[in-house]
Coordinates of C-alpha atoms and ligand atoms in Angstrom, one line a residue:
M1 CA -84.1 79.6 8.1
P2 CA -80.5 80.9 8.5
S3 CA -77.8 78.8 6.9
I4 CA -75.2 77.4 9.2
L5 CA -71.5 76.6 8.5
I6 CA -69.8 74.4 11.1
R7 CA -66.0 74.6 10.7
K8 CA -63.1 72.3 11.5
G9 CA -64.9 69.7 13.7
R10 CA -64.2 66.0 13.9
V11 CA -67.0 64.7 11.7
I12 CA -68.0 61.2 12.8
D13 CA -70.5 59.3 10.7
P14 CA -70.7 55.6 11.5
V15 CA -72.8 54.8 8.3
S16 CA -70.2 56.0 5.9
G17 CA -67.3 55.3 8.2
R18 CA -66.2 59.0 8.0
D19 CA -64.0 60.2 10.9
E20 CA -62.0 63.2 9.8
E21 CA -61.7 67.0 10.4
A22 CA -64.1 68.7 8.0
D23 CA -66.7 71.5 7.6
L24 CA -70.4 71.0 7.3
L25 CA -72.8 73.4 5.6
I26 CA -76.5 73.4 6.4
E27 CA -79.2 75.1 4.3
E28 CA -82.9 74.9 4.4
G29 CA -82.9 72.0 7.0
R30 CA -80.6 69.8 4.9
I31 CA -76.9 69.1 5.0
L32 CA -75.7 70.7 1.8
T33 CA -72.0 69.8 1.8
I34 CA -69.5 68.0 4.0
G35 CA -65.8 68.6 3.2
R36 CA -62.5 70.1 4.1
D37 CA -62.0 73.9 4.1
L38 CA -65.3 74.6 2.3
A39 CA -65.2 77.9 0.4
A40 CA -68.7 78.7 1.5
K41 CA -70.4 81.5 3.4
A42 CA -73.4 81.2 5.7
D43 CA -75.6 83.3 7.9
E44 CA -74.0 81.7 11.0
T45 CA -70.5 80.3 11.4
I46 CA -69.6 77.9 14.2
D47 CA -65.9 77.2 15.1
A48 CA -66.0 73.5 16.0
T49 CA -62.3 73.1 16.6
G50 CA -61.9 70.4 19.2
L51 CA -65.5 69.3 18.9
I52 CA -67.1 66.2 17.5
I53 CA -69.8 66.7 14.8
S54 CA -72.1 63.8 15.2
P55 CA -75.5 62.8 13.6
G56 CA -78.2 63.9 16.0
L57 CA -78.5 61.5 18.9
I58 CA -81.5 59.2 19.1
D59 CA -83.0 57.8 22.3
P60 CA -85.4 54.9 21.6
H61 CA -86.7 54.6 25.1
V62 CA -88.1 57.6 27.1
H63 CA -91.2 58.3 29.2
L64 CA -92.8 61.7 28.4
R65 CA -95.9 61.1 30.6
E66 CA -98.3 62.7 28.2
P67 CA -101.2 62.1 28.1
G68 CA -102.2 61.6 31.8
Q69 CA -99.3 62.6 34.0
E70 CA -98.4 66.0 32.8
H71 CA -97.3 67.1 36.3
K72 CA -94.2 64.9 35.8
E73 CA -93.3 65.8 32.2
T74 CA -95.0 66.6 28.9
I75 CA -94.0 66.0 25.3
L76 CA -92.8 69.6 25.2
T77 CA -90.8 69.6 28.5
G78 CA -89.4 66.2 27.7
S79 CA -88.2 67.5 24.3
R80 CA -86.4 70.4 26.1
A81 CA -84.5 67.8 28.2
A82 CA -83.8 65.9 25.1
V83 CA -82.2 68.8 23.2
A84 CA -80.3 69.8 26.3
G85 CA -78.8 66.3 26.3
G86 CA -77.9 66.4 22.6
F87 CA -80.8 64.3 21.4
T88 CA -82.6 65.3 18.2
T89 CA -85.0 62.3 18.3
V90 CA -86.7 60.4 21.1
C91 CA -89.2 57.5 21.0
C92 CA -91.7 57.6 23.8
M93 CA -93.2 54.6 25.6
P94 CA -96.9 53.7 25.8
N95 CA -97.4 53.6 29.6
T96 CA -99.4 56.8 29.5
S97 CA -102.9 57.4 30.7
P98 CA -104.8 56.5 28.6
T99 CA -102.4 53.9 27.2
L100 CA -100.9 54.4 23.8
D101 CA -102.9 51.5 22.4
S102 CA -105.1 53.0 19.7
P103 CA -104.4 54.9 16.4
E104 CA -106.1 58.0 17.9
I105 CA -103.6 58.2 20.7
V106 CA -100.7 57.6 18.4
R107 CA -101.9 60.5 16.3
F108 CA -102.4 62.6 19.5
V109 CA -98.6 62.1 20.3
Y110 CA -97.7 63.3 16.8
D111 CA -100.0 66.3 17.2
Q112 CA -98.4 67.3 20.5
A113 CA -94.9 66.6 19.0
R114 CA -95.4 69.4 16.4
R115 CA -94.6 71.9 19.2
A116 CA -91.7 69.9 20.6
E117 CA -88.1 71.0 20.4
C118 CA -87.0 67.6 18.9
R119 CA -88.5 64.8 16.9
V120 CA -90.8 62.6 18.9
F121 CA -92.0 59.2 17.8
P122 CA -94.5 57.0 19.7
V123 CA -93.9 53.3 20.5
A124 CA -97.4 51.8 20.9
A125 CA -98.6 49.0 23.3
G126 CA -98.8 45.4 22.2
T127 CA -101.9 44.7 24.4
I128 CA -104.9 46.8 25.3
G129 CA -104.2 48.9 28.4
R130 CA -100.8 47.1 28.6
K131 CA -102.7 44.4 30.6
G132 CA -101.0 41.6 28.7
E133 CA -104.4 40.0 27.8
K134 CA -106.0 41.2 24.6
M135 CA -103.8 42.1 21.7
A136 CA -104.0 45.7 20.4
E137 CA -104.6 46.4 16.7
I138 CA -100.9 46.3 15.9
R139 CA -101.4 46.7 12.1
L140 CA -103.4 49.9 12.6
L141 CA -101.0 51.2 15.2
A142 CA -98.2 50.8 12.7
R143 CA -100.2 52.5 10.0
A144 CA -100.9 55.4 12.3
G145 CA -97.1 55.9 12.8
A146 CA -96.1 53.7 15.8
V147 CA -92.3 53.1 15.4
G148 CA -92.2 50.0 17.7
I149 CA -94.4 47.9 19.9
S150 CA -93.9 47.5 23.6
D151 CA -95.8 47.1 26.9
D152 CA -92.9 48.8 28.6
G153 CA -93.4 49.3 32.3
D154 CA -94.8 45.7 32.3
V155 CA -93.8 42.5 30.6
I156 CA -96.2 40.5 28.4
A157 CA -96.3 37.6 30.9
S158 CA -98.5 35.1 28.9
A159 CA -96.4 33.2 26.4
G160 CA -99.5 32.7 24.2
V161 CA -100.3 36.4 24.0
M162 CA -96.6 37.2 23.5
K163 CA -96.5 34.8 20.5
S164 CA -99.5 36.4 18.9
V165 CA -98.0 39.9 19.5
L166 CA -94.7 38.9 18.0
T167 CA -96.4 37.5 14.9
A168 CA -98.5 40.7 14.4
T169 CA -95.5 42.9 15.1
A170 CA -93.4 41.1 12.5
A171 CA -96.2 41.3 10.0
A172 CA -96.3 45.1 10.6
G173 CA -92.6 45.4 10.0
L174 CA -91.8 46.7 13.4
A175 CA -89.6 45.5 16.3
F176 CA -91.0 44.4 19.7
M177 CA -89.3 45.9 22.7
Q178 CA -89.7 43.8 25.9
H179 CA -89.6 44.9 29.5
C180 CA -88.2 41.7 30.9
Q181 CA -89.7 41.0 34.4
E182 CA -91.3 37.8 35.4
P183 CA -94.1 39.2 37.6
T184 CA -94.5 36.3 40.0
L185 CA -90.8 36.5 40.9
T186 CA -90.9 40.3 41.7
Q187 CA -94.0 40.8 43.8
N188 CA -93.4 43.8 46.1
A189 CA -89.8 43.9 45.1
A190 CA -88.1 47.2 45.6
M191 CA -84.5 46.6 44.7
H192 CA -81.9 44.0 43.6
A193 CA -82.0 40.8 45.7
G194 CA -78.6 40.6 47.5
G195 CA -76.7 41.5 50.6
I196 CA -77.8 45.1 50.6
S197 CA -81.6 44.4 50.2
T198 CA -81.2 42.0 53.2
R199 CA -79.4 44.7 55.2
L200 CA -82.1 47.3 54.3
G201 CA -84.9 44.8 55.0
L202 CA -86.4 45.4 51.5
P203 CA -87.9 42.7 49.3
G204 CA -85.4 41.7 46.7
W205 CA -85.7 41.3 42.9
P206 CA -83.7 38.4 41.6
R207 CA -81.7 38.5 38.3
I208 CA -83.6 35.4 37.2
A209 CA -86.8 37.4 36.9
E210 CA -85.2 39.2 33.9
E211 CA -83.3 36.2 32.5
I212 CA -86.2 33.8 32.4
I213 CA -88.3 36.2 30.2
I214 CA -85.4 36.7 27.7
E215 CA -84.9 32.9 27.5
R216 CA -88.6 32.3 26.8
D217 CA -88.8 35.1 24.3
V218 CA -85.8 34.0 22.4
R219 CA -87.6 30.7 21.8
L220 CA -90.7 32.6 20.6
V221 CA -88.5 34.7 18.3
G222 CA -87.2 31.4 16.8
E223 CA -90.7 30.6 15.8
T224 CA -92.1 34.0 14.8
H225 CA -88.9 35.6 13.4
C226 CA -90.1 39.0 14.8
R227 CA -87.4 41.6 15.5
Y228 CA -87.0 41.5 19.2
H229 CA -85.3 44.1 21.4
V230 CA -84.5 43.6 25.1
Q231 CA -85.0 46.9 27.0
H232 CA -82.7 48.1 29.8
L233 CA -80.6 45.0 30.4
S234 CA -79.5 44.9 34.1
C235 CA -77.6 41.6 34.7
A236 CA -74.7 39.6 33.5
G237 CA -76.8 36.5 32.7
S238 CA -79.0 38.5 30.4
V239 CA -75.9 39.5 28.3
D240 CA -75.0 35.8 27.9
I241 CA -78.6 34.9 26.7
V242 CA -78.6 37.8 24.2
E243 CA -75.2 36.8 22.9
A244 CA -76.2 33.2 22.4
A245 CA -79.3 34.3 20.5
R246 CA -77.4 36.6 18.3
D247 CA -74.8 33.9 17.6
R248 CA -77.6 31.7 16.4
G249 CA -78.6 34.4 13.9
L250 CA -81.8 35.4 15.6
P251 CA -83.0 39.0 15.1
V252 CA -82.4 39.9 18.8
T253 CA -80.9 43.3 19.9
A254 CA -80.5 44.8 23.4
E255 CA -80.1 48.1 25.1
V256 CA -78.5 49.3 28.3
S257 CA -79.1 52.5 30.2
P258 CA -76.5 54.9 31.7
H259 CA -77.4 54.1 35.4
H260 CA -76.9 50.4 34.9
L261 CA -73.4 51.1 33.5
L262 CA -72.5 53.5 36.3
L263 CA -74.2 52.5 39.6
T264 CA -74.8 49.5 41.7
D265 CA -77.3 48.5 44.4
E266 CA -75.0 50.3 47.0
A267 CA -76.6 53.5 45.7
C268 CA -79.8 52.4 47.5
L269 CA -78.0 52.6 50.9
G270 CA -79.7 55.1 53.1
Y271 CA -82.9 54.3 51.4
D272 CA -82.1 56.7 48.6
T273 CA -85.1 56.7 46.3
S274 CA -83.1 58.3 43.5
A275 CA -81.5 54.9 43.1
K276 CA -84.8 53.0 42.9
M277 CA -85.2 51.7 39.3
N278 CA -87.0 49.1 37.3
P279 CA -85.1 46.9 36.6
P280 CA -83.0 47.5 39.7
L281 CA -79.3 48.5 40.0
R282 CA -77.4 45.3 40.6
E283 CA -73.8 44.4 41.6
T284 CA -70.3 45.3 40.3
S285 CA -70.1 42.0 38.4
D286 CA -73.2 42.9 36.5
L287 CA -72.1 46.5 35.7
E288 CA -68.8 45.1 34.4
A289 CA -70.6 42.4 32.3
L290 CA -72.8 45.1 30.8
R291 CA -69.8 47.3 29.9
R292 CA -68.2 44.2 28.3
G293 CA -71.4 43.5 26.5
V294 CA -71.2 46.9 24.8
A295 CA -67.4 46.5 24.1
E296 CA -67.9 43.1 22.5
G297 CA -70.9 44.1 20.3
V298 CA -73.6 42.1 22.1
I299 CA -75.4 45.3 23.3
T300 CA -75.8 47.6 20.2
V301 CA -78.2 50.3 21.4
L302 CA -78.0 52.8 24.3
A303 CA -81.2 54.1 25.8
T304 CA -81.9 56.4 28.8
D305 CA -85.3 55.0 30.1
H306 CA -85.8 58.7 31.0
A307 CA -88.5 58.4 33.7
P308 CA -89.6 61.7 35.3
H309 CA -91.3 61.7 38.7
T310 CA -92.0 64.7 41.1
A311 CA -90.0 65.4 44.2
D312 CA -93.1 64.6 46.3
E313 CA -93.4 61.1 44.8
K314 CA -89.7 60.4 45.3
S315 CA -89.9 61.6 48.9
L316 CA -92.1 58.6 49.8
P317 CA -90.6 55.8 51.8
F318 CA -88.3 53.6 49.6
S319 CA -90.8 50.7 49.3
E320 CA -93.6 53.1 48.1
A321 CA -91.7 55.5 45.9
P322 CA -92.0 55.1 42.1
F323 CA -89.3 53.4 40.1
G324 CA -87.2 55.4 37.6
I325 CA -84.9 58.4 37.1
I326 CA -84.6 61.1 34.5
G327 CA -81.7 60.5 32.1
L328 CA -81.7 62.6 28.9
E329 CA -79.4 65.4 30.1
T330 CA -76.7 63.3 31.7
A331 CA -76.8 60.4 29.2
L332 CA -74.0 61.3 26.9
A333 CA -71.7 62.3 29.7
G334 CA -72.5 59.0 31.6
Y335 CA -71.8 56.8 28.5
A336 CA -68.5 58.6 28.0
R337 CA -67.6 57.9 31.7
A338 CA -68.7 54.3 31.6
L339 CA -67.5 53.3 28.2
I340 CA -65.0 55.6 26.7
E341 CA -62.9 56.7 29.7
P342 CA -62.1 53.1 30.7
G343 CA -61.3 52.3 27.1
H344 CA -64.1 49.9 26.3
I345 CA -65.1 51.6 23.1
D346 CA -64.1 54.8 21.1
W347 CA -66.2 57.8 20.0
P348 CA -67.2 56.4 16.6
R349 CA -68.6 53.3 18.2
L350 CA -70.4 55.2 20.9
I351 CA -72.0 57.5 18.3
E352 CA -73.1 54.4 16.3
L353 CA -74.9 53.1 19.4
L354 CA -76.6 56.5 19.9
T355 CA -77.6 57.2 16.2
I356 CA -77.9 54.7 13.4
N357 CA -78.5 51.7 15.6
P358 CA -81.5 53.1 17.4
A359 CA -82.7 54.6 14.1
R360 CA -82.7 51.1 12.5
L361 CA -84.4 49.6 15.5
C362 CA -87.3 52.1 15.1
N363 CA -87.4 52.1 11.3
L364 CA -86.2 55.8 11.2
D365 CA -83.1 55.1 9.0
R366 CA -82.8 55.6 5.2
E367 CA -83.5 51.9 4.5
H368 CA -87.0 52.4 5.9
V369 CA -87.9 56.0 5.1
G370 CA -85.7 56.9 2.1
E371 CA -84.2 60.3 1.8
N372 CA -85.7 61.4 5.1
G373 CA -83.8 58.8 7.0
L374 CA -82.3 59.7 10.4
G375 CA -79.1 58.6 12.1
E376 CA -76.4 59.6 9.7
L377 CA -74.6 62.6 8.3
R378 CA -74.7 62.8 4.5
E379 CA -75.0 65.4 1.8
G380 CA -78.7 66.0 1.0
G381 CA -79.7 64.4 4.3
I382 CA -81.8 65.9 7.1
A383 CA -79.7 68.3 9.2
D384 CA -80.1 66.7 12.6
V385 CA -76.6 67.3 14.1
T386 CA -75.1 67.2 17.6
L387 CA -71.9 68.9 18.5
I388 CA -70.0 67.2 21.4
D389 CA -67.2 68.6 23.5
P390 CA -65.4 65.3 24.4
V391 CA -63.4 66.9 27.2
R392 CA -65.8 69.5 28.6
E393 CA -65.8 69.3 32.4
W394 CA -69.2 70.1 34.0
T395 CA -71.0 69.4 37.2
V396 CA -74.7 68.4 37.2
S397 CA -76.8 71.0 39.1
E398 CA -80.5 71.1 39.6
S399 CA -80.8 74.6 38.1
D400 CA -79.3 73.4 34.9
L401 CA -81.9 70.7 34.2
A402 CA -84.3 71.7 31.4
G403 CA -87.0 69.0 31.9
Q404 CA -89.8 69.2 34.4
S405 CA -88.6 66.7 37.0
R406 CA -85.4 66.5 39.0
N407 CA -85.2 62.9 40.0
T408 CA -81.6 61.9 39.2
P409 CA -78.9 60.3 41.3
F410 CA -76.3 62.2 39.3
L411 CA -76.7 65.6 40.9
D412 CA -73.3 67.1 41.8
W413 CA -71.5 64.5 39.7
T414 CA -68.7 66.0 37.6
F415 CA -68.4 64.6 34.1
H416 CA -65.9 65.1 31.3
A417 CA -67.9 65.2 28.1
R418 CA -71.0 67.2 27.1
P419 CA -73.1 68.0 24.1
V420 CA -72.7 71.7 23.3
M421 CA -75.1 72.2 20.4
T422 CA -78.2 70.4 19.1
I423 CA -79.5 71.2 15.6
V424 CA -82.9 69.7 14.6
G425 CA -83.8 70.0 11.0
G426 CA -81.4 72.8 10.5
V427 CA -82.6 74.8 13.5
V428 CA -80.3 75.3 16.5
R429 CA -82.4 74.1 19.5
M430 CA -79.6 74.2 22.2
S431 CA -76.3 75.9 22.3
R432 CA -73.5 76.2 24.8
I433 CA -71.1 77.8 22.4
E434 CA -70.5 81.1 20.7
V435 CA -72.0 81.5 17.2
G436 CA -70.2 83.9 14.9
V437 CA -72.2 85.8 12.3
Ligands
ZN1 ZN1 -89.1 49.2 31.2

């Protein structure tokens, strides 16, 4: 494995609080030294002047479609999209076919992940088949390597089942990640319930369908003390509920996705299925509340909800097309557009939300896995590193996308930040810059 010396970048490590110009030397998959003007030689030298040197980005919420829907994405193709987007680690959701609800399938994901370009960790289902009825063997799933529990794609609607799942998830030392959607309030719903759904004649999805589940779950968390994580927040009221729970000291965290920070339900005009998401795009007041939620420290994790679908599926009429968009390759640029450019947060904070915070959520940090912990840059630590050009202008084009599917509303958008190198375990997996030898 060639050694790598990265010179003169802005090293940002939220765990140690480091934010300074420095060099970083990588040998044998580990970070050997971080310091100014290192008198070191390496097989490859990278001039990182003007670039940010960040811990490898971690996405705790992606759909890799394997097993069962390999025509949309596989663990391998999803990992290509991940490293193209600067991610060194992704956590994949259990709504596969078969469902990720048994230790055998957890191990299958790890087996497939050995060929992947980045690290892939499975989040396993809380109930068998994600049906919300019979609890899965959560203890065994955790022992097989599940890094979180979720029925994502669906909510656990029964409060009784949810309480049992939270109790078992807490005992296993994991966090539960909830897809918050009260199903009786969203039957046939295709988009946010508002003026535009009325105009388009599409059944609407009210905000309260999300809020009511978070309200209920916060009460269950008060009883079970399970770490509880709200997936893909979409509305202003949800931010308030999460804030109140955190103020009470409950172990509640929340994530937001790039599209909810950048788009509103107006993107659905013209029946554009690339704007059909679950939860749906809402209104400007929600988008602003979500950005404020990040700025004020209520939302502490960012996640793409990368959801590949084929062009054929997305060409169906709006009401029949599947929910979701891909997100890994445009995520960092989108977060910079939504959060940094308007001045809500700075780069060190953004990197914290993309590295150590998701690592802690999924037990991938040093506290949980000792010296192999992810999410930080430290001497002796694993060399998962992302180089970011904070001012690189680029336009999203279909031919540029490395994953298998193309369903994104951000085609032809011009952004002003981009990951330019992804290093996983000391190996360069993606590069958009010159490497000197
Ligand atoms: Zn979901």
